Amino acid sequence: MKIFYAVQATGNGHISRAVQLLPYLQRYGKVDVFLSGANAQLQNELPVRYRSKGLSLFYNTNGGLQYNRIASQLNPLRLWKEVRDLAVENYDVVINDFESITAMACLYKKVPSVNLGHQAAFQSDLAPRPAKQDFLGEWLLKNYARASQYIGLHFKKYDNFIFEPVIKKDILQASPRNMGHITVYLSAYSDQSLIPLFQQLSAFKFEVFSRQVSRPEEHKNVKLLPVNQRLFNESMINSFGVITGAGFETPAEVLHLGKKLMVIPIQGQYEQFCNAAALETVGIPVLNKIDNTFSSQFLKWIGTEQRTELQYSNNIPEILGYLMDNYPSKGVSLELLYPDLMLG
């Protein structure tokens, strides 16, 4: 079986999930990866056969999106050429993790595909939304990467085609400890805006993962670290708590580890406000932005004893079994690929 796997590289979460799925997908056949986007910080060892600049998200230094830089990527002629030339018709299975060029190529060539990922969960109206919904945001979530089939991932199983998160093996097998520091990953904020803020809270230690540094830097009680999967996992596993954006993969891992969590959605990213709404239902505090009230909000969060823990497991065989059994071409039996899971 030949499998085409389109991975959105506008954020680290898509690549991280692809790395976990790949060994299981390779049990089904040969996998070729299409990597689209330009601003993920993680290194990867995916078998990338096709690359595209795609449409990447870029952030300013104050928690929002750089709309001018995002718009500058639009090139209709390049886009049409990539859609026309992308050889999706040569594959038995096309899997798409919220990637628009692949979606358009499949539509143009009438090739079936499955959208597998977090954004696919928003095809269901049962997935949580903020009180104030955004028409454009809703439209993009449902139409940016149209497919023949959808398999969503979310914090809970809100619908029959939605599964719980794919958690990295290192996190599933971790033994969490509390070394007293706060792990921070806020990709839409600059170091210059975060360091003074955290230095005001001098009684606490912060490990801040930064896109701006290539080696660790000490700034009193604030330690800057480069974005690195191993370092970030270690920091998170050994932290007292985590402050991050309202993405999907990192909050899910924090919930699994049973750590305290505070999220700050990236301004202009409707999906993050949807995630924040879901996290609020399980007691996670959400800050809409960082301002002069942050210190008091932080101390209130630190002083709250309640912790939310959602235990996840390795559900990749279940997800891919569902995908293949329901794929709009031909299925592959789960029993043939995972006989060890069928015993007993």
Coordinates of C-alpha atoms in Angstrom, one line a residue:
M1 CA 0.0 0.0 0.0
K2 CA 1.2 3.5 -0.9
I3 CA 0.3 6.2 1.7
F4 CA 0.5 9.9 1.2
Y5 CA 0.7 11.9 4.5
A6 CA 0.3 15.6 4.3
V7 CA 1.6 17.4 7.4
Q8 CA 1.1 21.0 8.3
A9 CA 4.3 22.6 9.5
T10 CA 3.0 25.9 10.7
G11 CA 3.3 24.6 14.3
N12 CA 5.3 22.0 16.2
G13 CA 2.2 20.0 17.2
H14 CA 1.5 18.6 13.7
I15 CA 5.1 17.4 13.2
S16 CA 5.2 15.9 16.7
R17 CA 2.0 13.9 16.0
A18 CA 3.3 12.8 12.6
V19 CA 6.5 11.4 14.2
Q20 CA 4.3 9.3 16.6
L21 CA 2.0 8.1 13.8
L22 CA 4.7 7.2 11.3
P23 CA 5.9 3.9 12.7
Y24 CA 2.3 2.6 12.8
L25 CA 1.5 3.9 9.4
Q26 CA 4.5 2.1 8.0
R27 CA 3.0 -1.2 9.1
Y28 CA 0.4 -0.6 6.4
G29 CA 2.9 0.2 3.6
K30 CA 5.3 2.8 2.2
V31 CA 4.7 6.3 3.5
D32 CA 5.6 9.5 1.7
V33 CA 5.3 12.8 3.6
F34 CA 4.3 16.1 2.2
L35 CA 5.5 18.9 4.5
S36 CA 3.8 22.2 4.0
G37 CA 4.7 25.4 5.9
A38 CA 7.8 27.1 7.1
N39 CA 7.8 28.0 10.8
A40 CA 7.9 24.9 12.9
Q41 CA 10.9 24.9 15.2
L42 CA 11.3 21.2 15.7
Q43 CA 13.7 19.1 13.7
N44 CA 12.2 16.0 12.3
E45 CA 13.2 12.7 10.7
L46 CA 10.1 12.2 8.6
P47 CA 10.4 10.7 5.1
V48 CA 9.7 13.9 3.4
R49 CA 9.2 13.4 -0.4
Y50 CA 7.4 16.7 -1.2
R51 CA 7.8 20.1 0.3
S52 CA 5.9 23.4 0.0
K53 CA 6.1 26.8 1.5
G54 CA 2.4 26.5 2.0
L55 CA 0.7 29.1 4.1
S56 CA 2.5 29.6 7.4
L57 CA 1.4 31.5 10.5
F58 CA 3.7 34.2 11.8
Y59 CA 3.5 36.0 15.1
N60 CA 4.2 39.4 16.4
T61 CA 5.9 39.9 19.8
N62 CA 2.7 40.7 21.8
G63 CA 0.6 37.5 21.5
G64 CA -1.0 38.0 18.1
L65 CA -0.6 37.2 14.4
Q66 CA 1.4 39.2 11.8
Y67 CA -1.4 39.5 9.2
N68 CA 0.7 41.4 6.6
R69 CA 3.4 38.7 6.7
I70 CA 0.8 35.9 6.4
A71 CA -0.9 37.7 3.4
S72 CA 2.5 38.2 1.7
Q73 CA 2.7 34.4 1.1
L74 CA -0.3 34.3 -1.2
N75 CA 0.8 33.4 -4.7
P76 CA -2.1 32.1 -6.8
L77 CA 0.1 30.9 -9.7
R78 CA 2.5 28.9 -7.4
L79 CA -0.5 27.5 -5.5
W80 CA -2.2 26.4 -8.7
K81 CA 1.0 24.7 -10.0
E82 CA 1.5 22.8 -6.7
V83 CA -2.2 21.7 -6.7
R84 CA -1.9 20.5 -10.3
D85 CA 1.4 18.7 -9.9
L86 CA 0.9 17.1 -6.5
A87 CA 0.7 13.4 -7.3
V88 CA -2.1 12.4 -4.9
E89 CA -3.6 10.1 -7.6
N90 CA -0.7 7.7 -7.3
Y91 CA -1.5 6.7 -3.7
D92 CA -3.9 4.2 -2.2
V93 CA -4.5 6.3 0.9
V94 CA -4.2 10.1 1.4
I95 CA -4.1 11.3 4.9
N96 CA -4.2 15.1 5.5
D97 CA -3.4 16.9 8.8
F98 CA -5.1 20.2 8.0
E99 CA -3.1 21.0 4.8
S100 CA -4.9 23.0 2.1
I101 CA -2.8 22.2 -1.0
T102 CA -3.4 18.5 -0.6
A103 CA -7.1 19.1 0.0
M104 CA -7.4 21.1 -3.2
A105 CA -5.4 18.6 -5.2
C106 CA -7.7 15.8 -4.0
L107 CA -10.7 17.8 -4.9
Y108 CA -9.3 18.7 -8.3
K109 CA -8.3 15.2 -9.2
K110 CA -11.4 13.5 -7.5
V111 CA -9.2 11.5 -5.1
P112 CA -10.6 10.4 -1.7
S113 CA -8.8 11.5 1.4
V114 CA -9.1 11.6 5.2
N115 CA -8.5 14.7 7.4
L116 CA -6.9 13.3 10.5
G117 CA -6.0 15.7 13.3
H118 CA -7.3 18.2 15.9
Q119 CA -8.9 20.6 13.4
A120 CA -11.0 17.7 12.0
A121 CA -12.8 17.6 15.3
F122 CA -14.5 20.9 14.6
Q123 CA -16.5 19.3 11.8
S124 CA -18.7 18.4 14.8
D125 CA -20.9 21.0 16.4
L126 CA -20.4 19.1 19.7
A127 CA -16.8 20.2 20.0
P128 CA -16.7 23.2 22.4
R129 CA -16.7 26.7 21.1
P130 CA -16.3 30.1 22.9
A131 CA -19.4 32.0 23.8
K132 CA -18.6 34.5 21.0
Q133 CA -18.2 32.5 17.8
D134 CA -16.3 33.9 14.8
F135 CA -17.9 33.3 11.4
L136 CA -14.6 33.4 9.5
G137 CA -12.9 31.2 12.1
E138 CA -15.6 28.6 11.9
W139 CA -15.6 28.6 8.1
L140 CA -11.8 28.1 8.0
L141 CA -11.8 25.3 10.5
K142 CA -14.5 23.5 8.4
N143 CA -13.3 24.3 4.9
Y144 CA -9.5 25.0 4.9
A145 CA -8.8 21.3 4.3
R146 CA -11.9 19.5 3.1
A147 CA -11.8 15.8 2.8
S148 CA -13.9 12.7 2.1
Q149 CA -13.7 11.5 5.7
Y150 CA -12.8 13.2 9.1
I151 CA -11.1 11.7 12.1
G152 CA -10.8 14.3 14.9
L153 CA -8.6 14.5 18.0
H154 CA -9.7 16.4 21.0
F155 CA -9.3 16.5 24.8
K156 CA -12.4 14.3 25.1
K157 CA -14.5 12.1 22.8
Y158 CA -17.1 14.7 21.9
D159 CA -18.5 12.8 18.9
N160 CA -18.3 9.3 17.4
F161 CA -15.5 10.2 15.0
I162 CA -13.4 12.1 17.6
F163 CA -10.7 10.4 19.5
E164 CA -8.6 11.4 22.5
P165 CA -5.1 13.0 21.8
V166 CA -2.1 11.2 20.4
I167 CA 0.4 11.5 23.2
K168 CA 4.1 11.2 22.6
K169 CA 5.7 7.9 23.8
D170 CA 8.1 9.9 26.1
I171 CA 5.2 11.5 27.9
L172 CA 3.1 8.3 28.2
Q173 CA 6.1 6.5 29.8
A174 CA 7.2 9.4 32.0
S175 CA 7.4 9.4 35.7
P176 CA 6.5 13.0 36.6
R177 CA 8.4 14.9 39.3
N178 CA 8.1 18.3 40.8
M179 CA 11.4 20.2 40.7
G180 CA 9.7 23.5 41.5
H181 CA 10.0 25.4 38.2
I182 CA 7.3 26.7 35.9
T183 CA 7.7 25.7 32.2
V184 CA 6.7 28.4 29.7
Y185 CA 6.1 28.2 26.0
L186 CA 4.4 31.3 24.6
S187 CA 5.6 31.4 20.9
A188 CA 3.7 34.6 20.2
Y189 CA 5.5 36.7 22.8
S190 CA 9.1 37.9 22.6
D191 CA 11.7 37.2 25.3
Q192 CA 11.9 41.0 25.9
S193 CA 8.2 41.1 26.9
L194 CA 8.3 38.0 29.1
I195 CA 11.5 38.3 31.0
P196 CA 10.6 41.5 33.0
L197 CA 7.2 40.0 33.7
F198 CA 8.6 36.9 35.2
Q199 CA 11.4 38.6 37.0
Q200 CA 8.8 40.5 39.1
L201 CA 7.8 37.1 40.4
S202 CA 11.3 36.6 41.9
A203 CA 10.2 33.8 44.3
F204 CA 9.6 31.5 41.4
K205 CA 11.8 29.9 38.8
F206 CA 10.8 29.9 35.1
E207 CA 12.1 27.8 32.2
V208 CA 11.1 29.7 29.1
F209 CA 11.4 28.1 25.7
S210 CA 12.3 30.7 23.2
R211 CA 12.5 30.9 19.4
Q212 CA 15.1 33.6 19.8
V213 CA 18.0 31.7 21.5
S214 CA 20.3 28.9 20.4
R215 CA 21.7 28.1 23.8
P216 CA 20.5 28.4 27.4
E217 CA 20.7 31.9 29.0
E218 CA 20.2 32.8 32.6
H219 CA 18.3 36.0 33.6
K220 CA 18.0 35.9 37.4
N221 CA 15.0 33.6 38.0
V222 CA 14.3 33.2 34.3
K223 CA 16.1 30.6 32.2
L224 CA 15.8 30.9 28.5
L225 CA 16.0 27.6 26.5
P226 CA 16.0 26.9 22.8
V227 CA 13.0 25.1 21.4
N228 CA 14.0 21.5 21.6
Q229 CA 11.7 18.5 22.0
R230 CA 13.9 16.6 24.5
L231 CA 14.6 19.6 26.6
F232 CA 11.0 20.7 26.6
N233 CA 9.7 17.2 27.6
E234 CA 12.2 17.1 30.5
S235 CA 11.2 20.6 31.7
M236 CA 7.5 19.8 31.5
I237 CA 7.8 16.4 33.1
N238 CA 9.8 17.9 36.1
S239 CA 7.8 21.1 36.4
F240 CA 5.4 22.4 39.1
G241 CA 3.2 23.8 36.3
V242 CA 3.1 24.9 32.7
I243 CA 2.1 28.2 31.1
T244 CA 1.5 27.9 27.3
G245 CA -0.7 28.9 24.4
A246 CA -4.1 27.3 24.0
G247 CA -2.9 24.9 21.4
F248 CA -3.8 21.2 21.5
E249 CA -0.8 18.9 21.9
T250 CA 1.0 20.6 24.8
P251 CA -2.1 21.2 26.9
A252 CA -3.1 17.6 26.4
E253 CA 0.3 16.4 27.5
V254 CA 0.2 18.6 30.6
L255 CA -3.3 17.2 31.5
H256 CA -2.0 13.7 31.1
L257 CA 1.0 14.4 33.4
G258 CA -1.3 15.9 36.0
K259 CA 0.5 19.2 36.1
K260 CA -1.0 22.6 36.8
L261 CA -1.8 24.4 33.6
M262 CA -2.6 28.0 32.5
V263 CA -3.3 28.8 28.9
I264 CA -3.1 32.1 27.0
P265 CA -4.7 31.9 23.5
I266 CA -2.9 33.5 20.6
Q267 CA -4.9 36.6 19.5
G268 CA -6.6 36.1 16.2
Q269 CA -6.4 32.3 16.3
Y270 CA -10.0 31.2 16.6
E271 CA -9.0 27.5 17.1
Q272 CA -7.1 28.5 20.2
F273 CA -10.2 30.2 21.7
C274 CA -12.1 27.0 21.0
N275 CA -9.5 25.0 22.8
A276 CA -9.6 27.4 25.7
A277 CA -13.4 27.0 25.9
A278 CA -12.9 23.2 26.2
L279 CA -10.1 23.6 28.8
E280 CA -12.3 25.9 30.9
T281 CA -14.9 23.1 31.2
V282 CA -12.4 21.0 33.0
G283 CA -11.2 23.8 35.3
I284 CA -8.2 25.2 33.5
P285 CA -7.7 28.9 33.9
V286 CA -7.5 31.0 30.7
L287 CA -6.0 34.5 30.3
N288 CA -7.0 36.3 27.1
K289 CA -3.7 38.2 27.1
I290 CA -0.7 39.2 29.3
D291 CA -1.1 42.6 30.8
N292 CA -0.5 44.4 34.2
T293 CA -2.8 42.0 36.0
F294 CA -0.6 38.9 35.2
S295 CA 1.2 38.8 38.5
S296 CA -2.0 38.7 40.5
Q297 CA -3.5 36.1 38.1
F298 CA -0.3 34.0 38.4
L299 CA -0.3 34.0 42.2
K300 CA -4.0 33.1 42.2
W301 CA -3.3 30.2 39.9
I302 CA -0.3 29.0 42.0
G303 CA -2.4 29.2 45.2
T304 CA -5.1 27.0 43.8
E305 CA -4.8 23.4 44.9
Q306 CA -7.2 21.9 42.3
R307 CA -5.5 20.0 39.5
T308 CA -7.1 18.5 36.5
E309 CA -5.7 15.1 35.3
L310 CA -7.0 13.3 32.2
Q311 CA -5.3 10.0 31.7
Y312 CA -4.6 9.2 28.1
S313 CA -3.2 6.0 26.5
N314 CA -1.6 4.9 23.2
N315 CA -4.7 5.0 20.9
I316 CA -2.8 5.1 17.6
P317 CA -3.7 1.5 16.6
E318 CA -7.4 2.2 17.3
I319 CA -7.3 5.5 15.3
L320 CA -5.6 4.0 12.3
G321 CA -7.8 0.9 12.4
Y322 CA -10.8 3.1 12.3
L323 CA -9.3 5.1 9.4
M324 CA -8.5 2.1 7.3
D325 CA -11.8 0.3 8.0
N326 CA -13.8 3.4 7.0
Y327 CA -11.6 4.7 4.2
P328 CA -13.6 5.5 1.1
S329 CA -11.6 3.1 -1.1
K330 CA -10.5 -0.2 0.5
G331 CA -9.9 -1.1 4.1
V332 CA -7.1 -3.1 5.8
S333 CA -8.0 -5.4 8.6
L334 CA -6.8 -4.4 12.1
E335 CA -6.3 -8.1 12.9
L336 CA -3.7 -8.5 10.1
L337 CA -1.6 -5.6 11.3
Y338 CA -1.9 -5.8 15.1
P339 CA -2.3 -9.5 15.9
D340 CA -0.6 -8.9 19.3
L341 CA -3.5 -6.6 20.3
M342 CA -6.1 -9.3 19.3
L343 CA -4.7 -12.0 21.6
G344 CA -6.6 -12.7 24.8

